[in-house]
Amino acid sequence: MAHLLRPRKGWENERLAAFLLSRFSFLAHPASFADDLGSDFFCTIFQLDNESGQESLSPRTSFAIQIKSTADAFGVDNKIDYLERLELPFMIGVVKQSPPEMAVYSAGLLLLLFSEHGKPERLWLVPHDSAAYSPDAYCEVAAPKALRLACPLITTFRTGDGRSDLDTKVATLLAVCSRTFANIATRPRDEHIYDVDGSGRFVIMAGPGSVKVFRDNFLQRLGEVFYNLEWILTVQPQAFRVEEFRVFESVFLQLCAQYDNGLPLYVSGPYSSLKARVDALSA
Protein backbone atom coordinates (compact mmCIF):
# COMPACT_ATOMS: atom_id res chain seq x y z
CA MET A 1 0.00 0.00 0.00
CA ALA A 2 1.42 3.40 -1.01
CA HIS A 3 2.05 6.09 1.64
CA LEU A 4 1.03 9.74 1.24
CA LEU A 5 3.96 12.12 0.77
CA ARG A 6 2.61 15.04 2.83
CA PRO A 7 2.56 13.30 6.24
CA ARG A 8 5.99 11.86 5.49
CA LYS A 9 7.40 15.31 4.67
CA GLY A 10 5.89 16.72 7.84
CA TRP A 11 7.51 13.93 9.85
CA GLU A 12 10.90 14.66 8.23
CA ASN A 13 10.58 18.38 8.98
CA GLU A 14 9.70 17.60 12.58
CA ARG A 15 12.82 15.44 12.92
CA LEU A 16 14.97 18.22 11.46
CA ALA A 17 13.40 20.72 13.86
CA ALA A 18 14.12 18.37 16.77
CA PHE A 19 17.79 18.20 15.77
CA LEU A 20 18.14 21.98 15.46
CA LEU A 21 16.33 22.61 18.74
CA SER A 22 18.35 19.94 20.57
CA ARG A 23 21.55 21.85 19.85
CA PHE A 24 20.57 24.46 22.43
CA SER A 25 17.64 23.08 24.44
CA PHE A 26 16.21 20.07 26.23
CA LEU A 27 13.14 18.77 24.40
CA ALA A 28 9.79 17.31 25.35
CA HIS A 29 7.69 16.03 22.46
CA PRO A 30 4.11 15.46 23.65
CA ALA A 31 2.22 15.74 20.37
CA SER A 32 0.95 12.81 18.33
CA PHE A 33 -1.53 12.42 15.51
CA ALA A 34 -4.15 11.34 18.05
CA ASP A 35 -3.49 14.10 20.58
CA ASP A 36 -2.48 17.41 19.03
CA LEU A 37 -1.88 19.71 22.01
CA GLY A 38 -1.08 22.78 19.92
CA SER A 39 2.70 22.61 20.46
CA ASP A 40 4.99 20.11 18.79
CA PHE A 41 7.81 20.63 21.30
CA PHE A 42 8.34 22.13 24.71
CA CYS A 43 11.92 23.38 24.89
CA THR A 44 14.13 24.40 27.82
CA ILE A 45 17.13 26.40 26.65
CA PHE A 46 20.36 25.28 28.28
CA GLN A 47 23.59 27.09 29.00
CA LEU A 48 26.95 25.42 28.44
CA ASP A 49 29.06 25.69 31.60
CA ASN A 50 32.64 24.66 32.16
CA GLU A 51 33.33 24.00 35.82
CA SER A 52 36.63 22.46 36.84
CA GLY A 53 37.33 21.68 33.20
CA GLN A 54 34.19 19.57 32.80
CA GLU A 55 31.41 20.81 30.50
CA SER A 56 27.84 20.68 31.78
CA LEU A 57 24.40 21.91 30.69
CA SER A 58 22.36 24.22 32.95
CA PRO A 59 18.68 24.96 32.17
CA ARG A 60 17.70 28.57 31.53
CA THR A 61 14.18 29.32 30.27
CA SER A 62 11.47 27.50 28.32
CA PHE A 63 9.15 27.99 25.36
CA ALA A 64 6.60 26.06 23.29
CA ILE A 65 6.92 25.76 19.53
CA GLN A 66 4.76 24.54 16.65
CA ILE A 67 6.55 23.30 13.53
CA LYS A 68 5.42 24.28 10.02
CA SER A 69 6.70 23.59 6.51
CA THR A 70 5.89 27.04 5.09
CA ALA A 71 5.75 30.62 6.37
CA ASP A 72 2.12 30.96 5.30
CA ALA A 73 -0.59 32.17 7.67
CA PHE A 74 -2.37 29.30 9.40
CA GLY A 75 -5.53 29.01 11.47
CA VAL A 76 -5.55 27.98 15.12
CA ASP A 77 -9.30 28.18 15.76
CA ASN A 78 -9.27 24.87 17.66
CA LYS A 79 -6.34 25.96 19.84
CA ILE A 80 -7.59 29.36 21.05
CA ASP A 81 -8.37 28.12 24.57
CA TYR A 82 -4.98 26.42 24.75
CA LEU A 83 -3.12 29.53 23.62
CA GLU A 84 -5.04 31.77 26.01
CA ARG A 85 -4.11 29.59 28.99
CA LEU A 86 -0.53 28.88 27.93
CA GLU A 87 2.00 30.35 30.38
CA LEU A 88 5.02 29.87 28.12
CA PRO A 89 6.30 31.92 25.18
CA PHE A 90 4.81 30.45 22.01
CA MET A 91 6.95 30.18 18.87
CA ILE A 92 6.48 29.04 15.28
CA GLY A 93 9.29 27.11 13.62
CA VAL A 94 9.30 27.08 9.81
CA VAL A 95 11.55 24.31 8.52
CA LYS A 96 13.29 24.04 5.15
CA GLN A 97 15.18 20.93 4.09
CA SER A 98 17.36 22.58 1.44
CA PRO A 99 19.30 24.25 2.87
CA PRO A 100 18.48 22.58 6.21
CA GLU A 101 17.32 25.37 8.54
CA MET A 102 14.51 26.55 10.77
CA ALA A 103 13.24 30.13 11.02
CA VAL A 104 11.74 30.91 14.43
CA TYR A 105 8.90 33.43 14.74
CA SER A 106 7.41 34.80 17.96
CA ALA A 107 3.71 34.81 18.85
CA GLY A 108 4.54 36.65 22.08
CA LEU A 109 1.83 39.29 21.66
CA LEU A 110 -0.96 36.74 21.93
CA LEU A 111 -1.43 38.05 25.48
CA LEU A 112 -1.94 41.58 24.25
CA LEU A 113 -4.35 40.33 21.59
CA PHE A 114 -6.52 38.56 24.18
CA SER A 115 -6.42 41.57 26.52
CA GLU A 116 -7.27 44.12 23.83
CA HIS A 117 -9.78 42.16 21.75
CA GLY A 118 -11.04 39.40 24.03
CA LYS A 119 -11.24 35.78 22.94
CA PRO A 120 -11.87 35.57 19.17
CA GLU A 121 -13.86 32.89 17.42
CA ARG A 122 -11.30 32.66 14.63
CA LEU A 123 -7.56 33.27 14.83
CA TRP A 124 -4.69 33.10 12.34
CA LEU A 125 -0.98 33.30 13.11
CA VAL A 126 0.96 35.10 10.38
CA PRO A 127 4.78 34.74 10.22
CA HIS A 128 6.41 38.07 9.28
CA ASP A 129 9.92 38.98 8.21
CA SER A 130 11.46 41.52 10.55
CA ALA A 131 11.51 44.26 7.91
CA ALA A 132 7.78 43.83 7.25
CA TYR A 133 6.75 43.81 10.92
CA SER A 134 5.53 46.74 13.01
CA PRO A 135 4.33 46.36 16.62
CA ASP A 136 1.80 49.12 15.90
CA ALA A 137 0.07 46.76 13.47
CA TYR A 138 0.62 43.54 15.43
CA CYS A 139 -3.03 42.47 15.04
CA GLU A 140 -5.45 42.74 12.12
CA VAL A 141 -9.20 42.52 12.62
CA ALA A 142 -10.21 40.39 9.64
CA ALA A 143 -13.90 40.27 10.60
CA PRO A 144 -15.97 40.48 13.78
CA LYS A 145 -14.40 37.99 16.24
CA ALA A 146 -11.77 37.06 13.62
CA LEU A 147 -8.16 38.16 14.18
CA ARG A 148 -4.78 37.78 12.48
CA LEU A 149 -1.70 38.00 14.73
CA ALA A 150 1.55 39.12 13.10
CA CYS A 151 4.45 36.98 14.37
CA PRO A 152 7.89 38.56 13.77
CA LEU A 153 10.98 36.60 12.80
CA ILE A 154 13.41 36.16 15.71
CA THR A 155 16.29 34.26 14.11
CA THR A 156 17.10 31.33 11.81
CA PHE A 157 18.94 28.25 13.03
CA ARG A 158 21.01 26.28 10.51
CA THR A 159 22.70 22.90 10.71
CA GLY A 160 26.02 24.55 9.86
CA ASP A 161 25.92 27.08 12.73
CA GLY A 162 29.11 27.08 14.77
CA ARG A 163 29.07 27.57 18.54
CA SER A 164 29.65 31.33 18.26
CA ASP A 165 26.78 31.80 15.78
CA LEU A 166 24.56 29.55 17.85
CA ASP A 167 25.30 31.48 21.07
CA THR A 168 24.40 34.77 19.38
CA LYS A 169 21.11 33.41 18.04
CA VAL A 170 20.20 31.79 21.35
CA ALA A 171 20.87 35.09 23.16
CA THR A 172 18.36 36.76 20.82
CA LEU A 173 15.82 34.02 21.53
CA LEU A 174 16.42 34.31 25.28
CA ALA A 175 15.72 38.05 25.17
CA VAL A 176 12.36 37.44 23.47
CA CYS A 177 11.48 34.72 25.99
CA SER A 178 12.36 36.99 28.92
CA ARG A 179 10.19 39.80 27.53
CA THR A 180 7.29 37.42 26.97
CA PHE A 181 7.57 35.96 30.46
CA ALA A 182 7.50 39.49 31.90
CA ASN A 183 4.27 40.10 29.97
CA ILE A 184 2.83 36.77 31.16
CA ALA A 185 3.65 37.65 34.78
CA THR A 186 1.41 40.73 34.63
CA ARG A 187 -1.70 38.65 33.91
CA PRO A 188 -2.27 37.04 37.38
CA ARG A 189 -2.03 40.53 38.94
CA ASP A 190 -4.29 42.08 36.30
CA GLU A 191 -1.51 44.55 35.62
CA HIS A 192 -1.83 44.44 31.81
CA ILE A 193 1.38 46.28 30.88
CA TYR A 194 2.92 44.77 27.75
CA ASP A 195 6.42 45.25 26.37
CA VAL A 196 5.76 45.01 22.64
CA ASP A 197 9.23 44.92 21.12
CA GLY A 198 11.98 45.33 23.73
CA SER A 199 12.71 48.93 22.71
CA GLY A 200 11.02 50.54 25.71
CA ARG A 201 7.59 50.84 24.11
CA PHE A 202 4.71 49.54 26.19
CA VAL A 203 0.96 49.09 25.78
CA ILE A 204 -1.14 49.49 28.93
CA MET A 205 -4.61 47.99 29.13
CA ALA A 206 -7.29 48.86 31.71
CA GLY A 207 -10.55 47.15 32.42
CA PRO A 208 -12.78 45.32 34.89
CA GLY A 209 -9.90 43.20 36.20
CA SER A 210 -7.19 45.80 36.65
CA VAL A 211 -9.57 48.41 38.08
CA LYS A 212 -10.02 46.16 41.12
CA VAL A 213 -6.33 45.81 41.91
CA PHE A 214 -4.37 48.75 40.50
CA ARG A 215 -4.38 50.68 43.79
CA ASP A 216 -3.07 47.74 45.81
CA ASN A 217 -0.50 46.99 43.11
CA PHE A 218 0.77 50.57 43.29
CA LEU A 219 1.00 50.49 47.08
CA GLN A 220 2.94 47.22 46.92
CA ARG A 221 5.42 48.79 44.53
CA LEU A 222 5.75 51.81 46.84
CA GLY A 223 6.50 49.49 49.76
CA GLU A 224 9.12 47.81 47.58
CA VAL A 225 10.65 51.25 46.92
CA PHE A 226 11.16 51.91 50.64
CA TYR A 227 12.59 48.42 51.21
CA ASN A 228 15.09 48.93 48.40
CA LEU A 229 16.05 52.43 49.48
CA GLU A 230 16.81 51.10 52.98
CA TRP A 231 18.87 48.31 51.44
CA ILE A 232 20.86 50.91 49.50
CA LEU A 233 21.35 52.94 52.67
CA THR A 234 22.68 49.85 54.46
CA VAL A 235 24.81 48.25 51.76
CA GLN A 236 25.69 51.14 49.44
CA PRO A 237 25.34 54.27 51.61
CA GLN A 238 27.30 56.36 49.10
CA ALA A 239 24.54 55.71 46.54
CA PHE A 240 21.67 56.71 48.86
CA ARG A 241 20.09 60.10 48.13
CA VAL A 242 17.87 61.74 50.72
CA GLU A 243 16.30 63.84 47.96
CA GLU A 244 15.07 60.69 46.21
CA PHE A 245 13.58 59.43 49.47
CA ARG A 246 11.76 62.75 49.94
CA VAL A 247 10.09 62.40 46.54
CA PHE A 248 8.64 59.01 47.41
CA GLU A 249 7.85 60.18 50.93
CA SER A 250 5.71 62.99 49.53
CA VAL A 251 3.71 60.44 47.53
CA PHE A 252 3.31 58.30 50.65
CA LEU A 253 2.10 61.21 52.80
CA GLN A 254 -0.39 62.38 50.17
CA LEU A 255 -1.78 58.86 49.92
CA CYS A 256 -2.08 58.65 53.70
CA ALA A 257 -4.46 61.61 53.57
CA GLN A 258 -6.73 59.63 51.20
CA TYR A 259 -7.04 56.51 53.37
CA ASP A 260 -9.10 56.93 56.56
CA ASN A 261 -7.79 53.67 58.05
CA GLY A 262 -4.18 54.27 57.07
CA LEU A 263 -2.07 52.52 54.46
CA PRO A 264 -1.38 48.76 54.58
CA LEU A 265 1.50 47.57 56.72
CA TYR A 266 3.44 46.37 53.67
CA VAL A 267 3.99 50.01 52.72
CA SER A 268 3.73 51.87 56.06
CA GLY A 269 6.17 49.48 57.76
CA PRO A 270 9.05 49.91 55.28
CA TYR A 271 8.41 53.66 55.19
CA SER A 272 8.55 54.02 58.99
CA SER A 273 11.75 51.96 59.22
CA LEU A 274 13.50 54.01 56.54
CA LYS A 275 12.11 57.31 57.86
CA ALA A 276 13.65 56.64 61.29
CA ARG A 277 17.05 56.03 59.77
CA VAL A 278 16.88 59.11 57.55
CA ASP A 279 15.89 61.25 60.54
CA ALA A 280 18.86 59.84 62.46
CA LEU A 281 21.17 60.92 59.65
CA SER A 282 19.91 64.49 59.96
CA ALA A 283 20.14 64.60 63.75
XYZ file of C-alpha atoms in Angstrom:
283
model
C 0.000 0.000 0.000
C 1.422 3.398 -1.012
C 2.046 6.091 1.641
C 1.026 9.737 1.241
C 3.960 12.117 0.771
C 2.608 15.038 2.826
C 2.556 13.299 6.244
C 5.994 11.857 5.491
C 7.399 15.309 4.671
C 5.886 16.721 7.843
C 7.513 13.927 9.846
C 10.898 14.665 8.231
C 10.579 18.376 8.983
C 9.703 17.597 12.584
C 12.821 15.441 12.919
C 14.973 18.216 11.457
C 13.397 20.716 13.860
C 14.124 18.370 16.770
C 17.788 18.196 15.772
C 18.142 21.977 15.459
C 16.333 22.605 18.742
C 18.347 19.936 20.565
C 21.549 21.851 19.848
C 20.572 24.458 22.430
C 17.642 23.078 24.439
C 16.214 20.065 26.226
C 13.143 18.772 24.395
C 9.794 17.314 25.352
C 7.688 16.031 22.455
C 4.111 15.456 23.651
C 2.216 15.739 20.366
C 0.946 12.815 18.330
C -1.531 12.417 15.507
C -4.152 11.341 18.052
C -3.493 14.099 20.583
C -2.475 17.409 19.034
C -1.879 19.711 22.007
C -1.077 22.776 19.922
C 2.704 22.611 20.458
C 4.995 20.115 18.785
C 7.811 20.631 21.297
C 8.341 22.132 24.713
C 11.918 23.379 24.894
C 14.127 24.397 27.820
C 17.133 26.398 26.651
C 20.362 25.277 28.281
C 23.590 27.095 29.002
C 26.946 25.425 28.439
C 29.064 25.686 31.596
C 32.641 24.658 32.159
C 33.326 24.003 35.818
C 36.631 22.456 36.840
C 37.328 21.679 33.199
C 34.189 19.568 32.803
C 31.414 20.808 30.504
C 27.838 20.682 31.784
C 24.401 21.913 30.694
C 22.357 24.219 32.947
C 18.680 24.959 32.175
C 17.695 28.568 31.526
C 14.181 29.322 30.275
C 11.470 27.497 28.324
C 9.155 27.986 25.365
C 6.600 26.061 23.289
C 6.922 25.758 19.525
C 4.757 24.542 16.650
C 6.548 23.303 13.527
C 5.422 24.283 10.021
C 6.700 23.587 6.505
C 5.893 27.041 5.088
C 5.746 30.615 6.371
C 2.116 30.961 5.302
C -0.594 32.175 7.665
C -2.375 29.304 9.405
C -5.529 29.008 11.468
C -5.550 27.984 15.122
C -9.303 28.178 15.762
C -9.274 24.871 17.656
C -6.338 25.959 19.842
C -7.586 29.363 21.051
C -8.368 28.123 24.568
C -4.981 26.420 24.746
C -3.118 29.534 23.619
C -5.036 31.773 26.005
C -4.111 29.593 28.991
C -0.531 28.880 27.931
C 2.000 30.348 30.381
C 5.020 29.869 28.124
C 6.304 31.924 25.183
C 4.809 30.445 22.010
C 6.945 30.182 18.871
C 6.481 29.044 15.281
C 9.295 27.109 13.622
C 9.297 27.084 9.806
C 11.551 24.313 8.519
C 13.295 24.040 5.145
C 15.177 20.927 4.091
C 17.357 22.582 1.443
C 19.296 24.252 2.866
C 18.476 22.581 6.209
C 17.320 25.367 8.537
C 14.506 26.551 10.767
C 13.240 30.132 11.019
C 11.741 30.913 14.429
C 8.896 33.425 14.743
C 7.405 34.802 17.963
C 3.706 34.812 18.850
C 4.544 36.652 22.075
C 1.828 39.290 21.662
C -0.965 36.741 21.928
C -1.427 38.052 25.482
C -1.944 41.581 24.252
C -4.348 40.326 21.586
C -6.522 38.556 24.180
C -6.425 41.574 26.519
C -7.266 44.115 23.835
C -9.783 42.157 21.752
C -11.035 39.401 24.033
C -11.244 35.775 22.941
C -11.871 35.567 19.175
C -13.862 32.890 17.416
C -11.301 32.661 14.627
C -7.557 33.268 14.831
C -4.689 33.101 12.342
C -0.979 33.303 13.111
C 0.964 35.101 10.382
C 4.779 34.744 10.222
C 6.412 38.071 9.276
C 9.923 38.976 8.212
C 11.459 41.522 10.554
C 11.510 44.259 7.915
C 7.776 43.826 7.245
C 6.751 43.815 10.920
C 5.530 46.735 13.006
C 4.325 46.362 16.621
C 1.798 49.122 15.904
C 0.074 46.756 13.473
C 0.618 43.544 15.433
C -3.027 42.475 15.036
C -5.447 42.741 12.119
C -9.197 42.517 12.624
C -10.208 40.393 9.641
C -13.905 40.265 10.598
C -15.967 40.475 13.782
C -14.399 37.991 16.239
C -11.770 37.058 13.620
C -8.163 38.157 14.177
C -4.780 37.785 12.479
C -1.699 38.002 14.726
C 1.553 39.118 13.105
C 4.452 36.979 14.374
C 7.888 38.557 13.767
C 10.981 36.595 12.801
C 13.410 36.163 15.709
C 16.285 34.258 14.109
C 17.100 31.330 11.812
C 18.939 28.251 13.032
C 21.008 26.281 10.514
C 22.697 22.900 10.711
C 26.016 24.550 9.856
C 25.920 27.075 12.725
C 29.109 27.078 14.768
C 29.071 27.570 18.536
C 29.648 31.330 18.259
C 26.781 31.802 15.778
C 24.558 29.549 17.852
C 25.298 31.477 21.069
C 24.396 34.772 19.380
C 21.114 33.412 18.041
C 20.204 31.790 21.351
C 20.869 35.090 23.159
C 18.362 36.765 20.824
C 15.822 34.018 21.528
C 16.419 34.308 25.281
C 15.719 38.047 25.167
C 12.365 37.438 23.467
C 11.475 34.717 25.993
C 12.364 36.994 28.919
C 10.193 39.800 27.527
C 7.287 37.418 26.970
C 7.570 35.955 30.463
C 7.504 39.494 31.901
C 4.268 40.100 29.975
C 2.833 36.772 31.164
C 3.652 37.653 34.777
C 1.414 40.726 34.629
C -1.695 38.649 33.911
C -2.267 37.043 37.375
C -2.031 40.527 38.944
C -4.294 42.077 36.297
C -1.510 44.552 35.619
C -1.831 44.437 31.812
C 1.379 46.280 30.885
C 2.916 44.771 27.755
C 6.415 45.247 26.374
C 5.757 45.008 22.643
C 9.233 44.920 21.119
C 11.979 45.333 23.727
C 12.714 48.929 22.706
C 11.025 50.540 25.714
C 7.587 50.844 24.105
C 4.706 49.543 26.194
C 0.965 49.087 25.776
C -1.136 49.490 28.927
C -4.612 47.993 29.130
C -7.290 48.859 31.707
C -10.555 47.152 32.418
C -12.780 45.325 34.891
C -9.905 43.205 36.195
C -7.186 45.802 36.650
C -9.568 48.407 38.078
C -10.019 46.160 41.125
C -6.330 45.806 41.913
C -4.367 48.746 40.499
C -4.380 50.683 43.792
C -3.072 47.741 45.815
C -0.498 46.993 43.109
C 0.768 50.566 43.291
C 1.000 50.492 47.084
C 2.938 47.222 46.920
C 5.422 48.787 44.529
C 5.748 51.806 46.837
C 6.499 49.487 49.756
C 9.121 47.811 47.583
C 10.645 51.248 46.916
C 11.159 51.911 50.636
C 12.591 48.419 51.205
C 15.094 48.927 48.400
C 16.053 52.431 49.477
C 16.809 51.102 52.976
C 18.870 48.307 51.444
C 20.861 50.911 49.504
C 21.351 52.940 52.673
C 22.676 49.847 54.464
C 24.810 48.246 51.764
C 25.687 51.144 49.436
C 25.341 54.270 51.609
C 27.299 56.355 49.101
C 24.537 55.713 46.538
C 21.672 56.707 48.859
C 20.088 60.097 48.131
C 17.873 61.742 50.717
C 16.299 63.841 47.960
C 15.072 60.686 46.215
C 13.578 59.425 49.466
C 11.763 62.748 49.943
C 10.094 62.401 46.539
C 8.641 59.007 47.405
C 7.848 60.183 50.925
C 5.710 62.993 49.528
C 3.708 60.441 47.531
C 3.307 58.299 50.647
C 2.096 61.208 52.796
C -0.393 62.380 50.170
C -1.781 58.855 49.915
C -2.076 58.654 53.700
C -4.457 61.606 53.570
C -6.730 59.634 51.202
C -7.040 56.510 53.374
C -9.104 56.925 56.564
C -7.791 53.673 58.053
C -4.180 54.273 57.070
C -2.069 52.516 54.458
C -1.382 48.760 54.577
C 1.498 47.567 56.718
C 3.442 46.374 53.669
C 3.989 50.006 52.716
C 3.725 51.871 56.059
C 6.171 49.477 57.765
C 9.045 49.909 55.281
C 8.408 53.662 55.191
C 8.550 54.015 58.990
C 11.747 51.963 59.223
C 13.504 54.013 56.538
C 12.111 57.310 57.865
C 13.649 56.635 61.287
C 17.046 56.031 59.768
C 16.877 59.114 57.549
C 15.889 61.252 60.544
C 18.863 59.838 62.457
C 21.165 60.916 59.645
C 19.906 64.491 59.962
C 20.143 64.603 63.747
